[in-house]
Coordinates of C-alpha atoms in Angstrom, one line a residue:
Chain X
X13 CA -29.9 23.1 -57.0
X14 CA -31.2 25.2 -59.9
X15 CA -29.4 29.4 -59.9
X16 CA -31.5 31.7 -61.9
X17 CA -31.1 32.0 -65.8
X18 CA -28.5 34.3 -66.7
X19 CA -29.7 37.4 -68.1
X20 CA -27.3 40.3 -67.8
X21 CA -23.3 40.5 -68.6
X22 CA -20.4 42.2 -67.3
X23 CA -17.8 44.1 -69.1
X24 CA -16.4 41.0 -70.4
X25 CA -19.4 40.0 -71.9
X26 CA -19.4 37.5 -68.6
X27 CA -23.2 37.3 -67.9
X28 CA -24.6 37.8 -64.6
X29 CA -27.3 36.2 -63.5
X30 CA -30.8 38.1 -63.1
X31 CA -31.3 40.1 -60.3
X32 CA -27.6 40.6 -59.3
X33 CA -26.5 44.4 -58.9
X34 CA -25.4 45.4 -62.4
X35 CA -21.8 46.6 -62.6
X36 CA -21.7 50.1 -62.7
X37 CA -19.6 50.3 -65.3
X38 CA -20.7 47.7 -67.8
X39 CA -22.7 49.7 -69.8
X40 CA -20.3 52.5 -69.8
X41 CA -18.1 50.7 -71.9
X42 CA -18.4 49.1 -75.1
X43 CA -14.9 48.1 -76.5
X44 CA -12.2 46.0 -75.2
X45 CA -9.5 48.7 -75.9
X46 CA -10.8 51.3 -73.5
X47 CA -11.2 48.4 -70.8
X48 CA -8.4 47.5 -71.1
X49 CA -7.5 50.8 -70.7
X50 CA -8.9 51.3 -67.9
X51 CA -8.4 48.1 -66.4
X52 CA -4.1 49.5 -66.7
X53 CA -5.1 52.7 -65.0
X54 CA -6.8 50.5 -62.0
X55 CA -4.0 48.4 -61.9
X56 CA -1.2 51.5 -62.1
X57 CA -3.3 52.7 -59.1
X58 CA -3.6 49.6 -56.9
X59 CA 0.1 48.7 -57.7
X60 CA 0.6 52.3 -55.3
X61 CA -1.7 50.7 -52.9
X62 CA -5.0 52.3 -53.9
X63 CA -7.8 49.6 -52.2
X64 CA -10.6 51.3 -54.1
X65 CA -8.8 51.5 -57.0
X66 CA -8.4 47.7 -56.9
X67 CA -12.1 47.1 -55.1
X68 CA -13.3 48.3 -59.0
X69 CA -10.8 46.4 -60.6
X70 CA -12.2 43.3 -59.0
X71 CA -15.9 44.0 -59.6
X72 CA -15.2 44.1 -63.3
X73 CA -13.1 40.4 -63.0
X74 CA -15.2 39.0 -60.3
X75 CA -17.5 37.2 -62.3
X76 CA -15.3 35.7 -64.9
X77 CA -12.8 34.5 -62.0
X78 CA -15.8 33.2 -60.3
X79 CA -17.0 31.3 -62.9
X80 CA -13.3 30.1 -63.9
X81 CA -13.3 28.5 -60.4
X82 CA -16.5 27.0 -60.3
X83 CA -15.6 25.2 -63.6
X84 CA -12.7 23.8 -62.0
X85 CA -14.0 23.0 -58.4
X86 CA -17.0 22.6 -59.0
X87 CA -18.7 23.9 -55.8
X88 CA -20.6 27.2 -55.1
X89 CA -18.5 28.1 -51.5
X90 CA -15.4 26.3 -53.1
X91 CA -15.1 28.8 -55.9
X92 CA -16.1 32.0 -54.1
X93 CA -13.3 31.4 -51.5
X94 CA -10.7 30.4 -54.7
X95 CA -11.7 33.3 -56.6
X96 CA -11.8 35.4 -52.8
X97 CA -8.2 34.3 -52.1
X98 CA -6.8 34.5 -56.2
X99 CA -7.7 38.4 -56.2
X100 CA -5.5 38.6 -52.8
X101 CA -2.6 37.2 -54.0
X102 CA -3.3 38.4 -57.5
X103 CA -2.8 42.4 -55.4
X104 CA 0.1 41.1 -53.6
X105 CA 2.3 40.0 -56.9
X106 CA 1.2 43.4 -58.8
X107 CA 4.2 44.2 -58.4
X108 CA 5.1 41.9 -61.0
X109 CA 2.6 42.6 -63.2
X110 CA 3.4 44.5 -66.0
X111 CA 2.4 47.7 -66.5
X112 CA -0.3 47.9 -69.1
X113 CA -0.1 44.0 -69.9
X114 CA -4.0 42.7 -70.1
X115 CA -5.3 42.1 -66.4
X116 CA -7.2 39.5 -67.4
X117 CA -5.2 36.6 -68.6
X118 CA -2.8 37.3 -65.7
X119 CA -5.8 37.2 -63.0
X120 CA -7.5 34.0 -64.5
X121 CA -3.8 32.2 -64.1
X122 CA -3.9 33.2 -60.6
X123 CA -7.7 31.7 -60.0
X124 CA -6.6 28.6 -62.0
X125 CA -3.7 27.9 -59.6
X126 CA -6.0 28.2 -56.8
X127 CA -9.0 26.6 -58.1
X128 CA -7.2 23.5 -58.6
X129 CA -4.7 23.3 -55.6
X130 CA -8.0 24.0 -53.2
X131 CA -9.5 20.9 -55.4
X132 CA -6.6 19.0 -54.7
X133 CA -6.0 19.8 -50.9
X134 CA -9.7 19.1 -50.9
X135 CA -8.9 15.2 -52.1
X136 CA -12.5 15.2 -53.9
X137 CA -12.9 14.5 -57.6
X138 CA -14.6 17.5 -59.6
X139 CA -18.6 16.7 -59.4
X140 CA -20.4 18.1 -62.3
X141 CA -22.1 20.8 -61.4
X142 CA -23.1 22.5 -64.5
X143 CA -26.2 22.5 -65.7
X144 CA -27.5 23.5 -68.9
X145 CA -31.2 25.9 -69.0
X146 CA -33.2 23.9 -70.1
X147 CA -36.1 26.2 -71.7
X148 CA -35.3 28.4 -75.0
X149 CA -34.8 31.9 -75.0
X150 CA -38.4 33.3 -76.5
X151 CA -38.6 33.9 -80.0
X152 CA -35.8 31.1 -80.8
X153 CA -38.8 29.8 -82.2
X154 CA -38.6 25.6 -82.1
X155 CA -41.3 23.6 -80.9
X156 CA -41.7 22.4 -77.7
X157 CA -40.5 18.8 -78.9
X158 CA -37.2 20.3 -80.6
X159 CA -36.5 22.3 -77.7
X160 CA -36.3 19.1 -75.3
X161 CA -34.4 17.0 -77.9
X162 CA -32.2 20.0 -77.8
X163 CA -32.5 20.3 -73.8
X164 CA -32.2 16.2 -73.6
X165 CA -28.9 17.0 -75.9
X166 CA -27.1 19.5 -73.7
X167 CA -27.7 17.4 -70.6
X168 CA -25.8 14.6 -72.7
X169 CA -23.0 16.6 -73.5
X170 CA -22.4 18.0 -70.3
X171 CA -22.6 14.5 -68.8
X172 CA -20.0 13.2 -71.4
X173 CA -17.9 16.2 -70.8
X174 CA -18.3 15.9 -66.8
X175 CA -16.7 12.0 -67.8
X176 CA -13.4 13.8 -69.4
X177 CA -10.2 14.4 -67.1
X178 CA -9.6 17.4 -65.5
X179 CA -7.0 18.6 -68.4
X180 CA -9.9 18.1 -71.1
X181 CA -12.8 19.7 -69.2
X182 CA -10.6 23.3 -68.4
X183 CA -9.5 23.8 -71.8
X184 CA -13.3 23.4 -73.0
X185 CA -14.6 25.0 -70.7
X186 CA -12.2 28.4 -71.1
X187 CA -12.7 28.5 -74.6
X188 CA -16.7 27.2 -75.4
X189 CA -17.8 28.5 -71.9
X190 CA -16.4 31.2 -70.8
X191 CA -15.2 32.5 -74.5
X192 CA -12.0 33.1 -73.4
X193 CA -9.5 33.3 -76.4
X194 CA -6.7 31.4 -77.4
X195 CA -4.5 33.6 -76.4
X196 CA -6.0 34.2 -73.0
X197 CA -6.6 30.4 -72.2
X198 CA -2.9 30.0 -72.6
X199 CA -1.9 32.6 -70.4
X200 CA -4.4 31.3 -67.6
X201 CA -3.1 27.4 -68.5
X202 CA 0.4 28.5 -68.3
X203 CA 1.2 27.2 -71.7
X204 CA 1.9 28.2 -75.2
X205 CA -1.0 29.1 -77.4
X206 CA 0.3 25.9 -79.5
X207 CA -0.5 23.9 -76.6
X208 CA -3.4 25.1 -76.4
X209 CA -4.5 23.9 -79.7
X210 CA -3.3 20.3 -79.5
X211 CA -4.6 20.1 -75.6
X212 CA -8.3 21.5 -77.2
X213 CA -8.1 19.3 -80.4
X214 CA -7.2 16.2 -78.1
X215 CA -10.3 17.1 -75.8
X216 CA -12.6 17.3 -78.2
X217 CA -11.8 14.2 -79.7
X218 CA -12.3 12.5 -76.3
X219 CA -15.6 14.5 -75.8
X220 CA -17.0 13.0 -79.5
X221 CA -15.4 9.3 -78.2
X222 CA -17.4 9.2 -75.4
X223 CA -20.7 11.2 -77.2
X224 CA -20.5 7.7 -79.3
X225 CA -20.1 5.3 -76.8
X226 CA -23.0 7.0 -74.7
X227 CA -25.6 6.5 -77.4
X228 CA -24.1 3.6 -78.5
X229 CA -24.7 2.2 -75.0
X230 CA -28.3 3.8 -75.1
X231 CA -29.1 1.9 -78.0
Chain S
X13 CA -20.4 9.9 -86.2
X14 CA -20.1 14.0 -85.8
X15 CA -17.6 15.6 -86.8
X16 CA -15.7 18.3 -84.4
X17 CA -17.1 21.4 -86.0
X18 CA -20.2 20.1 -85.1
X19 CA -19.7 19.7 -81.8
X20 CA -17.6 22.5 -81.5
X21 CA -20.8 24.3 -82.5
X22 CA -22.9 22.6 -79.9
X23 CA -20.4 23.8 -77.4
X24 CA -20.5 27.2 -78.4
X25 CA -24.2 27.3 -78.1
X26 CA -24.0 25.6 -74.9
X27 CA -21.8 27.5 -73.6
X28 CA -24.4 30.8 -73.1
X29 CA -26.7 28.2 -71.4
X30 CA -25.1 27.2 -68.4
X31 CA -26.3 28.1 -65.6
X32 CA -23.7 29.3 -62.8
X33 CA -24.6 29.8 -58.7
X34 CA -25.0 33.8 -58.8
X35 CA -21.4 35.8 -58.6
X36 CA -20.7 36.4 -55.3
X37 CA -19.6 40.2 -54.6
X38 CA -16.1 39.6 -53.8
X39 CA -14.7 43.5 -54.7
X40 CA -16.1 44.4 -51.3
X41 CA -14.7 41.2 -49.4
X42 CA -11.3 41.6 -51.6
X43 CA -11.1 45.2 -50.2
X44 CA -12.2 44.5 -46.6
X45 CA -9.8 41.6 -46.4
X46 CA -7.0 43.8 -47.9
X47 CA -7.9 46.1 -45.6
X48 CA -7.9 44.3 -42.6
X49 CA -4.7 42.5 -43.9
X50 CA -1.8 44.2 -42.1
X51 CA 0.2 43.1 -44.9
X52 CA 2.2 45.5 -47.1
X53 CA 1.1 47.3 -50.5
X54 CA 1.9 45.6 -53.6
X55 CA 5.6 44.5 -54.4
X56 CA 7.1 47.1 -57.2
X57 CA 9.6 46.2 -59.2
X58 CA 12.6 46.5 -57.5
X59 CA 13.6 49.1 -60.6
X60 CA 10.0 50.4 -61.1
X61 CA 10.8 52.4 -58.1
X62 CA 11.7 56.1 -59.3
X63 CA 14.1 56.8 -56.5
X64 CA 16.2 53.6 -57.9
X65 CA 15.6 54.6 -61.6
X66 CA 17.4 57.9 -60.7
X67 CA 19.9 56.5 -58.2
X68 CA 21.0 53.9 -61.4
X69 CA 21.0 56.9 -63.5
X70 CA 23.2 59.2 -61.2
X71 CA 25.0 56.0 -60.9
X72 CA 25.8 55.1 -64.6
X73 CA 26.5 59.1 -64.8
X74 CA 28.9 59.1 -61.9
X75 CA 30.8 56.0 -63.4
X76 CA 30.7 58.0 -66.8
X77 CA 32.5 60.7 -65.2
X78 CA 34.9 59.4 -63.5
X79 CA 38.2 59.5 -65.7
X80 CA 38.0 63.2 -65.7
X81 CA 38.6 62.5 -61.3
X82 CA 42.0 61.5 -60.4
X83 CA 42.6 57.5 -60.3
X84 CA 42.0 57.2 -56.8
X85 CA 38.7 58.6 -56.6
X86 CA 37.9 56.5 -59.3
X87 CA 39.5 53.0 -57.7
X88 CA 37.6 54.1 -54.1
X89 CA 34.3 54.9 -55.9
X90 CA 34.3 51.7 -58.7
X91 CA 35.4 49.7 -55.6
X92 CA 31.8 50.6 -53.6
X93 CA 29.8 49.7 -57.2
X94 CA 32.1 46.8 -58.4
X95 CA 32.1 44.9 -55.2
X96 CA 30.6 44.9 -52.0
X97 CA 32.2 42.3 -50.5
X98 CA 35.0 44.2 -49.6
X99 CA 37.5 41.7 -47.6
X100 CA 35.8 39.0 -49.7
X101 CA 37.8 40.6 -52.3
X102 CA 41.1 40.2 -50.2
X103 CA 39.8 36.6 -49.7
X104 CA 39.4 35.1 -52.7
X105 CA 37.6 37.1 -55.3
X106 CA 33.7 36.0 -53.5
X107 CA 31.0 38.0 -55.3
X108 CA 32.4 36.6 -58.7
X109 CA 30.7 33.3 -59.9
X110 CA 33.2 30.3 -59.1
X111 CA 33.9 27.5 -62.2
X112 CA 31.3 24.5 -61.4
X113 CA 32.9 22.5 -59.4
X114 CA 35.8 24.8 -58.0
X115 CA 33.6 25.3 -54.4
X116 CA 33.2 22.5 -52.4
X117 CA 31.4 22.3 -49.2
X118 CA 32.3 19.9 -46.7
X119 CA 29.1 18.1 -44.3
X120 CA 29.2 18.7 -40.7
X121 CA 30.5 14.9 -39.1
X122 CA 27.0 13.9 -38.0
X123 CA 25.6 14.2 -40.9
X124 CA 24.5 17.3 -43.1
X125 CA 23.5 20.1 -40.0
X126 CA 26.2 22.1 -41.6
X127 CA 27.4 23.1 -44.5
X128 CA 30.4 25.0 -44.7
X129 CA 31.2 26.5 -48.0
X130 CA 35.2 26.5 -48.7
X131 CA 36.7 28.7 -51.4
X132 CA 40.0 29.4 -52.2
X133 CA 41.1 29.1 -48.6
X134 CA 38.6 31.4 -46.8
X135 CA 35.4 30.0 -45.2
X136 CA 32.4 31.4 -43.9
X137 CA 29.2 30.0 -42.9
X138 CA 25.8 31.5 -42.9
X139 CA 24.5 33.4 -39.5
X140 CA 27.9 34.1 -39.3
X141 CA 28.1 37.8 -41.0
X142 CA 30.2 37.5 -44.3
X143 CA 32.8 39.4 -45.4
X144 CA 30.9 42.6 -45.9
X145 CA 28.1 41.3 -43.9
X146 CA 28.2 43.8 -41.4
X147 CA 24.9 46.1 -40.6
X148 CA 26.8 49.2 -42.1
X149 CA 28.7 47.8 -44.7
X150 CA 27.7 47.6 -48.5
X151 CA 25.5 44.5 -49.7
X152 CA 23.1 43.8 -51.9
X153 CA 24.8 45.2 -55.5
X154 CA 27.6 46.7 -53.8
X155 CA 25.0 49.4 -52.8
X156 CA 25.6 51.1 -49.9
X157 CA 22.3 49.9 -48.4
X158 CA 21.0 51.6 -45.4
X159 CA 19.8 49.8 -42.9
X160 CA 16.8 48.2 -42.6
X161 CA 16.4 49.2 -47.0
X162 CA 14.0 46.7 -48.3
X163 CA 15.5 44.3 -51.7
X164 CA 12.1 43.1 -52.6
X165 CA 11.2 40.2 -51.6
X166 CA 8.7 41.7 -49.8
X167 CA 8.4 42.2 -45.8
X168 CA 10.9 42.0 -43.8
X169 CA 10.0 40.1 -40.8
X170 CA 12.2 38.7 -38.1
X171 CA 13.1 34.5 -38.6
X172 CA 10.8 33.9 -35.1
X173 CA 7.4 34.9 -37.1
X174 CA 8.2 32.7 -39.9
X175 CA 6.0 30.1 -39.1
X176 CA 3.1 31.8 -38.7
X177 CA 3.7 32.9 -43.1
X178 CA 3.8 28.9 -43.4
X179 CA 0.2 28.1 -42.1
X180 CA 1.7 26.9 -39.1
X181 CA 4.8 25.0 -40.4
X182 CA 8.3 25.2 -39.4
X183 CA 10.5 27.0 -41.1
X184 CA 12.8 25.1 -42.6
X185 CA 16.6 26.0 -42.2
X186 CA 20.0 24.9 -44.6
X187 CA 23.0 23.5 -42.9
X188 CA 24.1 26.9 -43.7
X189 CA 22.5 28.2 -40.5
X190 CA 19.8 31.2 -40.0
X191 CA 19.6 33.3 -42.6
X192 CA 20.8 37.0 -43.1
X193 CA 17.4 38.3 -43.3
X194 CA 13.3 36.8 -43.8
X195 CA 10.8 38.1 -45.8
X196 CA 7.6 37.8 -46.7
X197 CA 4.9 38.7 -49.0
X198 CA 1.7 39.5 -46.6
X199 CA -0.8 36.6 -46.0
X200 CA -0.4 33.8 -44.1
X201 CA 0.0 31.0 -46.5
X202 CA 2.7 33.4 -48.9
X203 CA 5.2 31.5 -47.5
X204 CA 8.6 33.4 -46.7
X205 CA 11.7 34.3 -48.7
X206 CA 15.0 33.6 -47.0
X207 CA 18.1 35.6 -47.7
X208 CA 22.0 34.5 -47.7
X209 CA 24.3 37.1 -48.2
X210 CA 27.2 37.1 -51.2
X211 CA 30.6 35.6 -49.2
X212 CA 33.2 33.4 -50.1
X213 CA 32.0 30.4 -51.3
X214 CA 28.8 32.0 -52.0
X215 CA 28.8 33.9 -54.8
X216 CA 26.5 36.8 -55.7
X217 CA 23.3 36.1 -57.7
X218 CA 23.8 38.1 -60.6
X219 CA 24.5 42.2 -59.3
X220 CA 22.3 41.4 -56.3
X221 CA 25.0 41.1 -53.5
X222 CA 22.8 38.2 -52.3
X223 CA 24.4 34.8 -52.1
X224 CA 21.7 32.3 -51.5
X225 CA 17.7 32.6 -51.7
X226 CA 15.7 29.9 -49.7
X227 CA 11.6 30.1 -50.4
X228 CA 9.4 28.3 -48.7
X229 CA 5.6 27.9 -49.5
X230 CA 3.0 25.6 -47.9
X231 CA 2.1 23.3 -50.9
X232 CA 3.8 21.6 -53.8
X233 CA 6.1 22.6 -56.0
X234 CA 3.6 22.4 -58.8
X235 CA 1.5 24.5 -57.2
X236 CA 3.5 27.1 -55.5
X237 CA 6.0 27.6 -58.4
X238 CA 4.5 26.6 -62.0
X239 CA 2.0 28.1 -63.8
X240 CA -0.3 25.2 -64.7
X241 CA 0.9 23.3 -62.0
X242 CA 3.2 20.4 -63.5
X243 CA 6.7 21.6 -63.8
X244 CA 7.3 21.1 -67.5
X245 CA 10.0 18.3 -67.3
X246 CA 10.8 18.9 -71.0
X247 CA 12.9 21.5 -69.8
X248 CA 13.8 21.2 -66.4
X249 CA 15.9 17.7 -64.8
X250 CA 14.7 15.6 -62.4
X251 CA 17.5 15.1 -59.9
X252 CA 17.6 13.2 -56.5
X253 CA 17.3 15.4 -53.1
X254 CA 18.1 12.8 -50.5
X255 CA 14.9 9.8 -51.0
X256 CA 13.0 12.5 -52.6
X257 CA 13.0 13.9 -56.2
X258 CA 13.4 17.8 -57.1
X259 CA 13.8 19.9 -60.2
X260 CA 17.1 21.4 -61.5
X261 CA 16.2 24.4 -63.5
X262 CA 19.5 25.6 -64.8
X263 CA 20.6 29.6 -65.4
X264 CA 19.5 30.7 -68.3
X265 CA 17.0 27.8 -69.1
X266 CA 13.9 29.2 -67.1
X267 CA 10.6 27.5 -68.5
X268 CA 8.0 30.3 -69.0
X269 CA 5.8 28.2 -67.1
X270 CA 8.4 29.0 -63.9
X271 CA 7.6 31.6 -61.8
X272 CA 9.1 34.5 -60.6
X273 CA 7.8 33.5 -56.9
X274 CA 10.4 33.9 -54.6
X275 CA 12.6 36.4 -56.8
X276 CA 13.6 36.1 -60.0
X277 CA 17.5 36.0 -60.1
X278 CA 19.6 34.9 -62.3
X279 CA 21.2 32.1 -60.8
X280 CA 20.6 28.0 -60.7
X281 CA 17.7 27.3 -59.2
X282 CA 16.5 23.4 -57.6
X283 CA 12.8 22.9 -56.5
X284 CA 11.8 20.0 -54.4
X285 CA 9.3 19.8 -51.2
X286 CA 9.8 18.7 -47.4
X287 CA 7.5 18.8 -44.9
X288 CA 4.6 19.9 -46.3
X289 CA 6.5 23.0 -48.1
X290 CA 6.9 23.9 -51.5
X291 CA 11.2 24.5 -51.5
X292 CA 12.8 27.0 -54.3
X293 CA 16.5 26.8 -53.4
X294 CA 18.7 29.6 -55.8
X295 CA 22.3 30.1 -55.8
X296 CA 24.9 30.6 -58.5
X297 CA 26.6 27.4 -57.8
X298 CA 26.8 24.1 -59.2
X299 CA 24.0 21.1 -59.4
X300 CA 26.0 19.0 -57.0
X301 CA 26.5 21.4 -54.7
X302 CA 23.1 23.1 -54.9
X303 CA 21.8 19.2 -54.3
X304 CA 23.8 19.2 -51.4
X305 CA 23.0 22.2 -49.4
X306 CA 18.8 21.0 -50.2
X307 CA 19.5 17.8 -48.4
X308 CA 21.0 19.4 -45.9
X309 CA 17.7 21.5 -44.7
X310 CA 15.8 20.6 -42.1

């Protein structure tokens, strides 16, 4: 199944693909201070029970916890009902969210936890189910025999990286593919930022390992 | 062969290029199903509440003021706010935290259907109202609570619709008996929160007036209590619960990964799972004890 190039992002710089409604709000805002900001005044609001307050809470998130679920399920339905079912529960515990904490590491924690018990209870191992574009963005300029070395390349990686354990393919995938910071991969991972580090440094060594023996085995 | 900041680079670039099934718009699903949800509005704090804020206020001024009253005001008011247990008191001094090892509870003689929680000579077993159990009488924190005041644990539902917060599963019950009170936190797989009151034998989680919290979630322990999933055994012990295996997560020693599911109190807490629930079992008591009343739910 091939989805349509992405083209647009969210507030979080989370692209959306082309043709989905634009958030109404992503290109009000242009710093991650004010929204943050606002993101604490939605969640103040919902924490009193304010649906709408949290309806536009989730529109901002839904495409970063959507895509944090896909990465670790691997499935289109799989992911929507994970991320679905994480912004529930994420409104029930607001109440022990703290006020003006970021919203984001805290949600993504809660779509992790559900992403991978669903993949559990579901007893399947993660399929790879990324796929890479496979054209250049105009004006990148490169020939059309560099650009499919580079496409050729991509697919390779993501094939090596689909190999790597669970553990491995999360932490590279919060922090190369969804850009999510140190700092916020921890807080969704549950660990210490230190962790973080070692767990990522450990991947990556893995990832090159098996880069080698696949062209090695390619000849 | 390459090093990492090279493929570090490749992933960056790659990362842009991945191509995701469109985002599906869950803000309008979240809301309808929030909606539709007869559940409750968002857990506070218990002391983000401003009608607590200023009740602990008026409280920590009323205590303030009191030498200027004559000494029996003072003993009858401190004695609401110091104890709650009121003829636990008489009884042994329940509501204060007993020396490890000082309770012991004695199994039922088939087995473990009971536990009966001894203390200094007095006795009491759960779904039997403790000293200070009664409807009217102060409980949770010495408060006096009216009835039918929420502590925060969410819902309050009666112990018959239980099952239907465990996907279907039985509730699961202590040798201790029924619980004082059941909550829950709204959907259907939350799982529920039971309630023990402070008594003798079972000491009050920190200024609570609660003895004994029993959670139960559908799932594993892993999933329904650590962040990440795998309880971090570098700080919490594995101990034996009958065949099985559970995690002793002493007062005072909470993992960050931990959380705060099911309360977050300040006494010992032992994880383990039976029958297809996730089991959070916390009481201010010690591990062989705690170990004890876990192998006795069924």
């Amino acid at each position: 199944m091939q989805f349509a190039r992405s083209s647009l992002r969210d507030h979080h710089g989370v692209r959306e693909p082309s043709g989905f409604r634009r958030c109404n709000r992503a290109g009000k805002r242009s710093s991650g201070r004010a929204v943050a900001s606002e993101d604490a005044k939605l969640a103040e609001r919902a924490k009193n029970g304010d649906t709408v307050a949290y309806e536009e809470l989730v529109r901002g998130h839904q495409a970063v916890a959507f895509r944090t679920a896909y990465l670790i399920v691997g499935d289109a339905s799989e992911a929507e009902d994970a991320a679905q079912e994480a912004f529930v529960k994420a409104y029930r515990a607001l109440g022990s969210f703290r006020s003006g904490a970021p919203f984001r590491p805290w949600l993504l924690a809660v779509v992790t936890n559900e992403a991978r018990n669903r993949r559990k209870a579901a007893g399947r191992r993660f399929g790879l189910a990324l796929r890479a574009a496979r054209e250049d963005s105009p004006g990148e300029g490169a020939s059309p025999e560099a650009a499919a070395v580079a496409a050729e390349r991509r697919a390779e990686l993501l094939a090596a990286l689909g190999s790597l354990r669970e553990e491995d393919r999360i932490v590279i995938g919060y922090r190369y593919f969804l850009q999510l910071s140190e700092a916020e991969t921890a807080a969704a991972l549950g660990c210490a930022r230190g962790t973080v580090k070692s767990r990522l440094s450990r991947a990556l060594a893995r990832l090159r390992k098996k880069m080698v023996e696949d062209e090695n085995a390619t000849g | 062969m390459r090093p990492d900041r090279d493929l570090e680079r490749e992933l960056r670039e790659l990362g842009p290029r991945i191509e995701y099934p469109p985002t599906p718009d869950l803000a309008r699903a979240v809301r309808r199903c929030l909606e539709e949800d007869a559940g409750p509005a968002p857990r506070r704090g218990w002391f983000e509440l401003p009608v607590v804020r200023w009740a602990a206020v008026a409280a920590v001024v009323l205590i303030a003021a009191l030498p200027a009253f004559s000494p029996a005001l003072r003993d009858t008011v401190g004695g609401w706010l110091a104890g709650g247990q009121g003829a636990g008191q008489d009884a042994g001094g329940a509501g204060e935290a007993a020396p490890a090892g000082q309770g012991e509870e004695a199994l039922s003689a088939d087995g473990s259907e009971e536990v009966t929680l001894i203390e200094d000579g007095a006795e009491s077993r759960a779904g039997v109202p403790r000293s200070g159990g009664g409807p009217d009488m102060p409980a949770f924190g010495g408060r006096a609570r009216s009835p039918g005041e929420n502590p925060g644990y969410g819902e309050r539902i009666p112990l018959r619709e239980a099952r239907t917060r465990l996907a279907g599963r039985e509730v699961l019950l202590p040798g201790l008996g029924e619980p004082d009170e059941v909550y829950a936190n709204g959907s259907s797989r939350s799982g529920v929160v039971l309630v023990y009151r402070a008594g003798p034998g079972l000491p009050a989680l920190g200024d609570t007036g609660v003895g004994l919290v029993l959670t139960e979630v559908p799932g594993s322990v892993g999933s329904a209590y650590f962040r990440g999933e795998t309880p971090d055994v570098a700080v919490v012990e594995e101990v034996g619960v009958g065949s099985g295996r559970g995690y002793w997560v002493p007062a005072g020693r909470r993992p960050s990964s931990l959380t705060d599911r099911g309360g977050d109190l300040s006494g010992n807490v032992l994880l383990w799972e039976r029958g297809g629930l996730a089991l959070r079992l916390a009481a201010d008591r010690p591990q062989r004890e705690v170990v004890r009343i876990a192998e006795s739910v069924r």
